Coordinates of C-alpha atoms (C1' of nucleotides) in Angstrom, one line a residue:
Chain A
X1 CA 44.8 -42.1 -33.4
X2 CA 43.4 -39.0 -35.1
X3 CA 46.0 -36.5 -36.4
X4 CA 49.2 -37.9 -34.8
X5 CA 52.3 -35.8 -34.7
X6 CA 54.2 -35.9 -38.0
X7 CA 57.2 -37.8 -36.6
X8 CA 55.0 -40.6 -35.4
X9 CA 53.1 -40.7 -38.7
X10 CA 56.3 -40.9 -40.7
X11 CA 57.5 -43.7 -38.4
X12 CA 54.3 -45.6 -39.0
X13 CA 54.6 -45.0 -42.6
X14 CA 58.1 -46.5 -42.6
X15 CA 57.0 -49.4 -40.5
X16 CA 54.2 -50.2 -42.9
X17 CA 56.0 -49.5 -46.0
X18 CA 56.8 -53.1 -46.8
X19 CA 53.2 -54.3 -46.2
X20 CA 52.2 -51.8 -48.8
X21 CA 52.0 -48.1 -48.1
X22 CA 51.6 -47.8 -51.8
X23 CA 48.6 -50.1 -51.6
X24 CA 46.1 -47.3 -51.6
X25 CA 47.4 -46.0 -54.9
X26 CA 47.2 -49.4 -56.5
X27 CA 43.8 -50.1 -55.1
X28 CA 42.6 -46.8 -56.4
X29 CA 43.8 -47.3 -59.9
X30 CA 42.4 -50.7 -59.9
X31 CA 39.0 -49.3 -59.0
X32 CA 39.3 -46.9 -61.9
X33 CA 40.3 -49.5 -64.4
X34 CA 40.7 -53.2 -63.6
X35 CA 44.4 -54.1 -63.9
X36 CA 46.1 -57.4 -64.3
X37 CA 48.1 -58.7 -61.4
X38 CA 51.4 -58.0 -63.2
X39 CA 50.3 -54.5 -64.0
X40 CA 49.4 -53.9 -60.3
X41 CA 52.8 -55.1 -59.4
X42 CA 54.6 -52.9 -61.9
X43 CA 52.5 -50.0 -60.6
X44 CA 53.7 -50.7 -57.0
X45 CA 57.3 -50.5 -58.0
X46 CA 56.8 -47.2 -59.7
X47 CA 56.3 -45.3 -56.5
X48 CA 59.9 -45.2 -55.6
X49 CA 60.2 -42.6 -52.9
X50 CA 57.8 -41.2 -50.4
X51 CA 58.1 -38.3 -48.0
X52 CA 56.0 -36.5 -45.5
X53 CA 54.6 -33.0 -46.0
X54 CA 53.6 -31.0 -43.0
X55 CA 50.1 -29.5 -42.6
X56 CA 49.7 -26.2 -44.4
X57 CA 52.8 -26.7 -46.5
X58 CA 52.7 -26.9 -50.3
X59 CA 53.1 -30.2 -52.0
X60 CA 53.2 -28.5 -55.4
X61 CA 53.6 -24.8 -56.1
X62 CA 51.7 -22.9 -58.8
X63 CA 53.3 -22.8 -62.2
X64 CA 55.8 -25.5 -61.3
X65 CA 56.6 -27.7 -64.3
X66 CA 56.0 -31.3 -63.5
X67 CA 59.2 -33.3 -63.5
X68 CA 57.5 -36.2 -61.8
X69 CA 54.1 -37.4 -60.9
X70 CA 53.1 -37.1 -57.2
X71 CA 50.7 -39.4 -55.5
X72 CA 49.1 -38.9 -52.1
X73 CA 49.5 -42.0 -49.9
X74 CA 48.2 -40.7 -46.6
X75 CA 46.4 -37.6 -45.4
X76 CA 44.4 -35.0 -47.1
X77 CA 45.4 -32.2 -49.5
X78 CA 43.7 -29.5 -51.6
X79 CA 44.1 -27.5 -54.7
X80 CA 43.8 -23.8 -54.0
X81 CA 44.5 -20.4 -55.2
X82 CA 45.2 -17.2 -53.3
X83 CA 43.3 -14.2 -54.6
X84 CA 44.3 -10.6 -54.6
X85 CA 42.5 -9.9 -51.4
X86 CA 44.3 -12.3 -49.0
X87 CA 41.3 -14.5 -49.7
X88 CA 41.9 -18.1 -50.6
X89 CA 39.6 -20.5 -52.5
X90 CA 40.0 -24.3 -52.6
X91 CA 39.1 -25.8 -55.9
X92 CA 39.5 -29.5 -55.3
X93 CA 40.6 -32.2 -52.9
X94 CA 43.3 -34.9 -53.1
X95 CA 42.6 -38.1 -51.1
X96 CA 44.9 -41.0 -50.5
X97 CA 45.4 -42.9 -53.8
X98 CA 44.9 -39.8 -55.9
X99 CA 47.4 -38.0 -58.1
X100 CA 48.2 -34.6 -56.7
X101 CA 48.1 -33.0 -60.1
X102 CA 47.5 -34.2 -63.6
X103 CA 49.9 -31.8 -65.3
X104 CA 52.2 -34.7 -66.0
X105 CA 49.7 -36.2 -68.5
X106 CA 50.1 -33.2 -70.9
X107 CA 53.5 -32.0 -69.7
X108 CA 51.8 -28.9 -68.4
X109 CA 52.9 -26.8 -65.5
X110 CA 50.9 -27.1 -62.3
X111 CA 48.1 -24.6 -62.6
X112 CA 47.3 -24.2 -58.9
X113 CA 49.1 -24.8 -55.6
X114 CA 48.5 -28.1 -53.9
X115 CA 48.6 -27.9 -50.1
X116 CA 48.6 -30.5 -47.4
X117 CA 45.7 -30.0 -45.0
X118 CA 46.7 -32.5 -42.3
X119 CA 49.9 -34.4 -42.1
X120 CA 50.5 -36.2 -45.4
X121 CA 52.7 -38.8 -47.1
X122 CA 53.5 -38.2 -50.7
X123 CA 54.8 -40.7 -53.2
X124 CA 56.9 -39.9 -56.2
X125 CA 56.8 -41.5 -59.6
X126 CA 59.5 -40.9 -62.2
X127 CA 58.0 -39.8 -65.5
X128 CA 60.4 -41.7 -67.7
X129 CA 59.7 -44.9 -65.8
X130 CA 56.0 -44.2 -65.9
X131 CA 56.0 -43.7 -69.7
X132 CA 58.2 -46.7 -70.2
X133 CA 55.8 -48.9 -68.2
X134 CA 52.8 -47.1 -69.7
X135 CA 53.9 -48.1 -73.2
X136 CA 53.9 -51.8 -72.3
X137 CA 50.8 -51.6 -70.1
X138 CA 48.4 -49.1 -71.6
X139 CA 45.8 -50.0 -68.9
X140 CA 47.8 -48.1 -66.4
X141 CA 47.7 -44.9 -68.5
X142 CA 44.1 -45.4 -69.1
X143 CA 43.5 -45.7 -65.4
X144 CA 45.4 -42.4 -64.9
X145 CA 43.3 -40.7 -67.5
X146 CA 40.2 -41.9 -65.8
X147 CA 41.5 -40.5 -62.6
X148 CA 41.8 -37.2 -64.4
X149 CA 38.3 -37.6 -65.7
X150 CA 36.9 -38.2 -62.2
X151 CA 38.9 -35.2 -61.0
X152 CA 37.3 -33.1 -63.6
X153 CA 33.9 -34.3 -62.7
X154 CA 34.5 -33.4 -59.1
X155 CA 35.5 -29.9 -60.1
X156 CA 32.3 -29.5 -62.1
X157 CA 30.3 -30.8 -59.2
X158 CA 31.9 -28.2 -57.0
X159 CA 30.9 -25.5 -59.5
X160 CA 27.3 -26.8 -59.1
X161 CA 27.6 -26.6 -55.3
X162 CA 28.9 -23.1 -55.3
X163 CA 26.6 -21.9 -58.0
X164 CA 23.3 -23.4 -57.1
X165 CA 23.2 -24.9 -53.6
X166 CA 22.7 -23.2 -50.3
X167 CA 25.0 -23.6 -47.3
X168 CA 23.3 -26.7 -45.9
X169 CA 23.3 -28.5 -49.2
X170 CA 26.9 -27.5 -50.0
X171 CA 28.2 -28.9 -46.7
X172 CA 26.1 -32.0 -46.9
X173 CA 27.2 -32.6 -50.5
X174 CA 30.8 -32.1 -49.6
X175 CA 30.6 -34.6 -46.8
X176 CA 28.8 -37.1 -49.1
X177 CA 31.7 -36.8 -51.6
X178 CA 34.3 -37.3 -49.0
X179 CA 32.5 -40.3 -47.6
X180 CA 32.2 -42.0 -51.0
X181 CA 35.7 -41.2 -52.1
X182 CA 37.3 -42.3 -48.8
X183 CA 35.2 -45.5 -48.9
X184 CA 36.6 -46.4 -52.3
X185 CA 40.1 -46.6 -50.8
X186 CA 38.9 -48.2 -47.6
X187 CA 39.3 -45.3 -45.3
X188 CA 35.8 -45.2 -43.8
X189 CA 35.6 -47.0 -40.5
X190 CA 32.9 -48.9 -38.8
X191 CA 29.7 -46.8 -38.2
X192 CA 30.4 -44.7 -41.3
X193 CA 33.1 -42.7 -39.5
X194 CA 36.1 -41.0 -41.2
X195 CA 38.8 -38.6 -40.5
X196 CA 38.7 -35.1 -42.0
X197 CA 41.7 -33.0 -41.2
X198 CA 40.1 -29.6 -41.8
X199 CA 39.2 -26.7 -39.6
X200 CA 35.9 -25.0 -40.0
X201 CA 37.7 -22.0 -41.5
X202 CA 39.2 -24.3 -44.1
X203 CA 35.8 -25.8 -44.8
X204 CA 34.7 -22.2 -45.5
X205 CA 37.5 -21.7 -48.0
X206 CA 36.4 -24.8 -49.7
X207 CA 32.7 -24.1 -49.9
X208 CA 32.8 -20.4 -50.3
X209 CA 31.3 -19.6 -47.0
X210 CA 32.4 -17.7 -43.9
X211 CA 33.7 -19.6 -40.9
X212 CA 30.8 -18.4 -38.8
X213 CA 28.3 -19.7 -41.3
X214 CA 30.0 -23.0 -41.6
X215 CA 29.8 -23.4 -37.9
X216 CA 26.1 -22.7 -37.8
X217 CA 25.5 -25.0 -40.7
X218 CA 27.3 -27.8 -39.0
X219 CA 25.0 -27.3 -36.0
X220 CA 22.0 -27.6 -38.2
X221 CA 23.2 -30.9 -39.5
X222 CA 23.8 -32.0 -36.0
X223 CA 20.4 -30.9 -34.9
X224 CA 18.9 -32.9 -37.8
X225 CA 20.8 -35.9 -36.5
X226 CA 22.5 -36.3 -39.9
X227 CA 26.1 -36.2 -38.7
X228 CA 28.5 -36.0 -35.9
X229 CA 31.6 -33.9 -36.3
X230 CA 34.3 -32.9 -33.9
X231 CA 38.1 -32.5 -34.1
X232 CA 38.5 -34.0 -37.5
X233 CA 36.3 -37.0 -37.0
X234 CA 33.1 -37.2 -39.0
X235 CA 30.3 -39.8 -38.5
X236 CA 27.5 -40.2 -40.9
X237 CA 24.4 -40.9 -38.9
X238 CA 21.8 -41.0 -41.7
X239 CA 23.4 -41.5 -45.1
X240 CA 20.2 -41.6 -47.0
X241 CA 18.9 -38.5 -45.3
X242 CA 22.0 -36.6 -45.9
X243 CA 22.3 -37.6 -49.5
X244 CA 18.7 -36.5 -50.0
X245 CA 19.4 -33.2 -48.3
X246 CA 22.3 -32.6 -50.7
X247 CA 20.6 -34.2 -53.7
X248 CA 23.8 -36.2 -54.0
X249 CA 24.2 -38.6 -56.9
X250 CA 27.4 -40.5 -56.6
X251 CA 27.5 -41.4 -60.3
X252 CA 29.9 -38.6 -61.0
X253 CA 32.6 -40.4 -59.0
X254 CA 32.3 -43.5 -61.2
X255 CA 35.2 -44.0 -63.6
X256 CA 33.5 -45.2 -66.8
Chain B
X1 CA 25.5 -11.0 -89.0
X2 CA 24.8 -11.8 -85.3
X3 CA 22.8 -15.0 -84.7
X4 CA 21.8 -15.8 -88.2
X5 CA 19.0 -18.4 -88.7
X6 CA 20.3 -21.9 -88.7
X7 CA 19.6 -22.6 -92.3
X8 CA 21.8 -19.7 -93.4
X9 CA 24.5 -20.7 -91.0
X10 CA 24.6 -24.2 -92.3
X11 CA 24.7 -22.9 -95.8
X12 CA 27.6 -20.7 -94.9
X13 CA 29.3 -23.6 -93.3
X14 CA 29.0 -25.6 -96.5
X15 CA 30.2 -22.8 -98.6
X16 CA 33.3 -22.4 -96.5
X17 CA 33.9 -26.0 -95.9
X18 CA 36.7 -26.2 -98.5
X19 CA 38.4 -23.1 -97.4
X20 CA 38.6 -24.8 -94.0
X21 CA 35.6 -25.0 -91.7
X22 CA 37.8 -27.4 -89.7
X23 CA 40.4 -24.7 -89.6
X24 CA 39.4 -23.5 -86.2
X25 CA 40.0 -26.9 -84.7
X26 CA 43.4 -27.3 -86.3
X27 CA 44.4 -23.8 -85.3
X28 CA 43.3 -24.4 -81.8
X29 CA 45.3 -27.6 -81.4
X30 CA 48.3 -25.9 -82.9
X31 CA 48.1 -23.2 -80.3
X32 CA 48.0 -25.9 -77.7
X33 CA 50.9 -27.8 -79.0
X34 CA 52.9 -26.9 -82.1
X35 CA 52.2 -29.4 -84.8
X36 CA 54.1 -30.3 -88.0
X37 CA 52.5 -29.4 -91.3
X38 CA 51.7 -33.1 -92.0
X39 CA 50.2 -33.5 -88.6
X40 CA 48.0 -30.5 -89.1
X41 CA 46.9 -32.0 -92.4
X42 CA 46.2 -35.4 -90.9
X43 CA 44.1 -33.6 -88.2
X44 CA 42.0 -31.8 -90.8
X45 CA 41.0 -35.0 -92.5
X46 CA 40.0 -36.6 -89.2
X47 CA 37.0 -34.3 -88.9
X48 CA 34.9 -36.2 -91.4
X49 CA 31.3 -35.1 -90.9
X50 CA 29.9 -32.0 -89.5
X51 CA 26.3 -31.1 -88.7
X52 CA 24.3 -28.2 -87.2
X53 CA 22.7 -28.3 -83.8
X54 CA 19.9 -25.9 -83.0
X55 CA 20.1 -23.5 -80.0
X56 CA 19.0 -25.1 -76.7
X57 CA 19.4 -28.6 -78.1
X58 CA 21.8 -31.1 -76.6
X59 CA 25.0 -31.9 -78.4
X60 CA 25.7 -34.7 -75.9
X61 CA 23.5 -36.2 -73.3
X62 CA 24.5 -37.0 -69.8
X63 CA 25.7 -40.6 -69.3
X64 CA 26.2 -41.1 -73.0
X65 CA 29.1 -43.4 -73.7
X66 CA 31.5 -41.7 -76.2
X67 CA 31.6 -43.5 -79.5
X68 CA 33.2 -40.6 -81.2
X69 CA 34.9 -37.4 -80.4
X70 CA 32.9 -34.2 -81.0
X71 CA 34.4 -30.9 -81.9
X72 CA 32.7 -27.5 -82.0
X73 CA 33.4 -25.8 -85.3
X74 CA 31.1 -22.8 -84.9
X75 CA 28.9 -21.2 -82.3
X76 CA 28.8 -21.6 -78.5
X77 CA 27.9 -24.5 -76.2
X78 CA 28.0 -25.2 -72.5
X79 CA 28.3 -28.1 -70.1
X80 CA 25.4 -28.0 -67.7
X81 CA 23.5 -30.0 -65.2
X82 CA 19.8 -29.8 -64.2
X83 CA 19.2 -29.9 -60.5
X84 CA 16.3 -31.3 -58.7
X85 CA 14.6 -28.0 -58.4
X86 CA 14.1 -27.2 -62.1
X87 CA 17.3 -25.2 -61.6
X88 CA 20.1 -25.4 -64.0
X89 CA 23.8 -24.7 -63.5
X90 CA 26.3 -24.4 -66.3
X91 CA 29.8 -25.7 -65.5
X92 CA 31.8 -24.9 -68.5
X93 CA 31.9 -23.5 -72.0
X94 CA 32.7 -25.0 -75.4
X95 CA 34.1 -22.5 -78.0
X96 CA 34.9 -23.1 -81.6
X97 CA 37.9 -25.3 -81.9
X98 CA 37.2 -27.0 -78.5
X99 CA 36.3 -30.6 -77.9
X100 CA 32.8 -30.9 -76.6
X101 CA 33.7 -33.5 -74.0
X102 CA 36.9 -35.3 -73.0
X103 CA 35.3 -38.6 -72.1
X104 CA 36.9 -40.1 -75.2
X105 CA 40.4 -39.8 -73.7
X106 CA 39.5 -42.2 -71.0
X107 CA 36.6 -44.1 -72.6
X108 CA 34.4 -42.6 -69.9
X109 CA 30.7 -41.7 -70.5
X110 CA 29.8 -38.1 -70.8
X111 CA 29.3 -36.8 -67.3
X112 CA 27.2 -33.8 -68.0
X113 CA 25.0 -32.7 -70.8
X114 CA 26.5 -30.4 -73.5
X115 CA 24.0 -27.9 -75.0
X116 CA 24.2 -25.5 -77.9
X117 CA 23.6 -22.0 -76.8
X118 CA 23.4 -20.3 -80.2
X119 CA 23.3 -22.1 -83.5
X120 CA 26.3 -24.4 -83.7
X121 CA 28.2 -26.6 -86.1
X122 CA 29.7 -29.7 -84.7
X123 CA 32.4 -31.9 -86.2
X124 CA 32.7 -35.6 -85.7
X125 CA 35.9 -37.6 -85.2
X126 CA 36.0 -41.4 -85.4
X127 CA 37.8 -42.8 -82.4
X128 CA 39.4 -45.6 -84.3
X129 CA 40.8 -43.2 -86.8
X130 CA 41.9 -40.9 -84.1
X131 CA 43.8 -43.5 -82.2
X132 CA 45.4 -44.8 -85.4
X133 CA 46.6 -41.3 -86.3
X134 CA 47.5 -40.7 -82.6
X135 CA 49.8 -43.7 -82.6
X136 CA 51.9 -42.3 -85.4
X137 CA 51.6 -38.7 -84.4
X138 CA 51.7 -38.5 -80.6
X139 CA 51.8 -34.7 -80.7
X140 CA 48.1 -34.8 -81.7
X141 CA 47.2 -36.7 -78.6
X142 CA 49.4 -34.5 -76.5
X143 CA 47.6 -31.5 -77.9
X144 CA 44.2 -33.1 -77.0
X145 CA 45.4 -33.8 -73.4
X146 CA 46.5 -30.2 -73.1
X147 CA 43.1 -29.1 -74.2
X148 CA 41.7 -31.3 -71.4
X149 CA 44.1 -29.6 -69.0
X150 CA 43.0 -26.1 -70.1
X151 CA 39.4 -27.3 -69.7
X152 CA 40.1 -28.4 -66.2
X153 CA 41.8 -25.1 -65.4
X154 CA 38.7 -23.3 -66.6
X155 CA 36.5 -25.3 -64.4
X156 CA 38.7 -24.6 -61.4
X157 CA 38.7 -20.9 -62.3
X158 CA 34.9 -21.0 -62.4
X159 CA 35.0 -22.5 -58.9
X160 CA 37.0 -19.5 -57.8
X161 CA 34.6 -17.1 -59.3
X162 CA 31.5 -18.7 -57.7
X163 CA 33.2 -19.2 -54.4
X164 CA 35.1 -16.0 -53.9
X165 CA 34.1 -13.3 -56.3
X166 CA 31.1 -10.9 -56.2
X167 CA 28.7 -10.4 -59.1
X168 CA 30.7 -7.7 -60.7
X169 CA 33.9 -9.6 -60.6
X170 CA 32.3 -12.8 -61.8
X171 CA 30.8 -11.2 -64.8
X172 CA 33.9 -9.2 -65.6
X173 CA 36.0 -12.3 -65.2
X174 CA 33.7 -14.4 -67.4
X175 CA 33.9 -11.8 -70.2
X176 CA 37.7 -11.7 -69.9
X177 CA 37.8 -15.4 -70.3
X178 CA 35.5 -15.4 -73.3
X179 CA 37.5 -12.6 -74.9
X180 CA 40.9 -14.4 -74.5
X181 CA 39.6 -17.8 -75.6
X182 CA 37.9 -16.4 -78.6
X183 CA 40.9 -14.4 -79.6
X184 CA 43.0 -17.5 -79.7
X185 CA 40.8 -18.9 -82.5
X186 CA 40.6 -15.5 -84.2
X187 CA 37.0 -14.8 -83.4
X188 CA 37.5 -11.4 -81.8
X189 CA 36.9 -8.6 -84.3
X190 CA 38.2 -5.1 -84.6
X191 CA 37.7 -2.9 -81.6
X192 CA 37.8 -5.9 -79.3
X193 CA 34.3 -7.0 -80.3
X194 CA 32.9 -10.5 -80.2
X195 CA 29.7 -12.5 -80.4
X196 CA 28.2 -14.0 -77.3
X197 CA 25.0 -16.0 -78.0
X198 CA 23.7 -15.9 -74.5
X199 CA 20.7 -14.3 -72.9
X200 CA 21.0 -12.7 -69.5
X201 CA 19.1 -15.5 -68.0
X202 CA 21.7 -17.9 -69.3
X203 CA 24.5 -15.8 -68.0
X204 CA 22.8 -16.1 -64.7
X205 CA 22.8 -19.9 -64.9
X206 CA 26.5 -19.8 -65.7
X207 CA 27.5 -17.4 -62.9
X208 CA 25.1 -18.5 -60.2
X209 CA 23.2 -15.3 -60.2
X210 CA 19.6 -14.3 -60.8
X211 CA 18.6 -12.8 -64.2
X212 CA 17.7 -9.6 -62.5
X213 CA 21.0 -9.3 -60.8
X214 CA 22.9 -10.1 -64.0
X215 CA 21.0 -7.2 -65.7
X216 CA 22.0 -4.8 -62.9
X217 CA 25.6 -5.9 -63.0
X218 CA 25.8 -5.4 -66.8
X219 CA 24.5 -1.9 -66.2
X220 CA 27.3 -1.3 -63.7
X221 CA 29.9 -2.4 -66.2
X222 CA 28.3 -0.1 -68.8
X223 CA 28.3 2.8 -66.4
X224 CA 31.9 2.3 -65.7
X225 CA 32.6 2.4 -69.4
X226 CA 34.2 -1.0 -69.4
X227 CA 32.0 -2.8 -71.9
X228 CA 29.2 -2.5 -74.4
X229 CA 26.8 -5.4 -74.6
X230 CA 23.6 -5.8 -76.6
X231 CA 21.9 -8.6 -78.5
X232 CA 24.8 -10.9 -78.3
X233 CA 27.5 -8.5 -79.3
X234 CA 30.1 -7.6 -76.6
X235 CA 32.7 -4.9 -77.0
X236 CA 35.5 -4.5 -74.6
X237 CA 36.1 -0.8 -74.0
X238 CA 38.8 -0.9 -71.4
X239 CA 40.6 -4.3 -71.4
X240 CA 43.1 -3.3 -68.7
X241 CA 40.4 -1.9 -66.5
X242 CA 38.2 -4.8 -66.8
X243 CA 40.9 -7.3 -66.2
X244 CA 41.8 -5.4 -63.1
X245 CA 38.2 -5.4 -61.9
X246 CA 38.1 -9.1 -62.3
X247 CA 41.7 -9.7 -61.1
X248 CA 42.0 -11.7 -64.3
X249 CA 45.2 -13.5 -64.9
X250 CA 45.1 -15.2 -68.3
X251 CA 47.9 -17.6 -67.5
X252 CA 45.4 -20.4 -66.7
X253 CA 44.4 -20.5 -70.3
X254 CA 48.0 -21.2 -71.4
X255 CA 48.6 -24.8 -72.5
X256 CA 52.0 -25.5 -71.0
Chain C
dC1 C1' -0.7 -5.4 -85.0
dG2 C1' -0.6 -8.8 -81.7
dT3 C1' 2.4 -11.8 -79.2
dG4 C1' 6.1 -13.7 -76.9
dA5 C1' 11.0 -13.6 -75.7
dG6 C1' 14.1 -11.0 -73.6
dC7 C1' 15.4 -6.7 -71.1
dT8 C1' 14.7 -3.2 -67.4
dT9 C1' 13.0 -1.3 -63.1
dG10 C1' 11.1 -1.2 -58.3
dA11 C1' 10.1 -3.0 -53.8
dT12 C1' 10.9 -6.4 -50.3
dG13 C1' 13.2 -9.8 -47.6
dA14 C1' 16.3 -13.8 -46.8
dG15 C1' 20.7 -15.9 -46.7
dG16 C1' 24.9 -15.3 -45.5
dG17 C1' 29.0 -11.8 -44.4
dT18 C1' 31.3 -9.1 -41.0
dC19 C1' 32.6 -7.6 -36.5
dA20 C1' 33.4 -8.6 -31.8
dA21 C1' 33.8 -11.4 -27.9
dA22 C1' 33.2 -15.5 -25.1
dA23 C1' 33.9 -20.4 -24.5
dT24 C1' 36.9 -24.6 -25.5
dA25 C1' 40.6 -27.2 -26.6
dG26 C1' 45.1 -28.5 -27.2
dG27 C1' 50.0 -27.6 -26.5
dT28 C1' 53.9 -25.7 -23.8
dG29 C1' 56.9 -24.7 -20.3
dG30 C1' 57.4 -24.4 -15.5
Chain D
dC1 C1' 49.8 -30.9 -12.4
dC2 C1' 49.1 -26.3 -13.1
dA3 C1' 49.3 -21.8 -15.6
dC4 C1' 49.5 -19.8 -19.8
dC5 C1' 49.0 -19.2 -24.8
dT6 C1' 47.3 -19.8 -29.1
dA7 C1' 44.1 -22.0 -32.4
dT8 C1' 39.6 -23.2 -33.0
dT9 C1' 34.7 -23.3 -32.1
dT10 C1' 30.7 -21.0 -30.7
dT11 C1' 27.4 -17.1 -30.0
dG12 C1' 25.2 -12.6 -30.7
dA13 C1' 24.2 -8.3 -33.2
dC14 C1' 24.0 -5.9 -37.4
dC15 C1' 24.2 -5.1 -42.3
dC16 C1' 24.8 -5.9 -47.2
dT17 C1' 24.5 -8.5 -51.4
dC18 C1' 21.7 -10.7 -54.0
dA19 C1' 17.1 -13.6 -54.7
dT20 C1' 12.3 -13.1 -55.4
dC21 C1' 8.1 -11.2 -57.0
dA22 C1' 5.8 -8.3 -60.0
dA23 C1' 5.1 -5.2 -63.5
dG24 C1' 6.3 -2.4 -67.5
dC25 C1' 9.1 -2.0 -71.6
dT26 C1' 11.3 -3.1 -76.3
dC27 C1' 11.8 -5.4 -80.2
dA28 C1' 11.6 -9.0 -83.6
dC29 C1' 8.5 -11.8 -86.0
dG30 C1' 4.4 -14.0 -87.8

DNA sequence: CGTGAGCTTGATGAGGGTCAAAATAGGTGG
DNA sequence: CCACCTATTTTGACCCTCATCAAGCTCACG
């Protein structure tokens, strides 16, 4: 169930396509800004082609002008930048239902690479179609702008983590964010369990910590009975405790 | 000349109003997206009231719904958040010509406080007027969205600094960014000199470093003959050297 | 001329990086 | 089903950057 081989995943995706693979995306935008039924329907038809991207492959390259809007339908992806020194820093996360990049809103080029972390499924939206629909249904554009606004808030929150929180708080905060964001799109299972397709090394690149230290910090969280975490499956044992440990305030994820 | 008392500053502002206090803002948006002369003129009339904000006072409060768009006309401001522990982290900077917050684009509430660092002058734009003008002149809205996109890029770049650069690189990178952004609005003087109304303690809050360490890092930069820095005046002595030290790539500040 | 904000300096130590190697886990081909 | 291989996780030892504490210094301003 966790991290299936890509072929299988794509097969699943195809099988479920008709029942609404694009559903996540519509659900997400609805949560950002309540849409009318006909708007939701129009939105669904906009996502006209979806394709799989393999782990550790780029969904979008740096400096790539946006000819279309890309939406993540399944899996996990991240914004990142490679530094001079073979070092890499992640700067944001793309979850199912999220736009991969907001360059399309201002016809800007993609500023950073977007990379699949686990196996992912990406949907494509033609910009001409989008702006045509957007003219008639401004709520859709408004929802997209709110998505951008939440994205910005996440980036600023990451700045706070890296600038002012220690390792334990950073990791706890990160897990809180993932939990809340995944829950919005219904990807948190019973017992507050969710999939997180990231290695400890990748967590390090996200949180500005070494792999070794990430490992030790995870053990601390385990010892404190706050989480369970192995091979991409995370379980929240004590949500309140963990949010307190991270001084997590989910308001920044709210759209309005 | 550097950090004048507020009364004088406001007086100056009033004196120069007719010659175009709002000029910075129009110039900035023009740099983001080339506007027609009549669009520039329309933009100028949009900024209908400006007022001074004293250092260390909030321009916008957290969770404040945006009833109008605010533009910084003079001075320096920052986005910030106060953490549990009486600790504060800055997450972005507002320079003359910048919007203070982009919540108005998605009718979202302000997510973080915006505080004046030195004495500032703030312009107000009525949202009804803005959207009316925006309907006729979509370039203006496009420019605003590009401003938001640049803002987002700056936030991500700050994530990279805090996550993957050491103190020297962080500071050097920060100064590079300020230099480039101020140059765009014509606020860098001869000899690559500019005003920076921040104490060392505030630099620390921005870069996630202690005051003491900021001080020692500045001394390093001085020793390496890369900058001069005293009472709010910064001079770049060796731009190439400093950009190399920070592995600074100004492309992220480009609008398209 | 005192006072406070900001800058500078020194001493000490903790959080986290780096290096190196062992332990596990999947994943593959025989 | 086993043997092998590689990626990931875990552990230990050592060290460096940067935080903290504390005190002295400078300078603008009342």
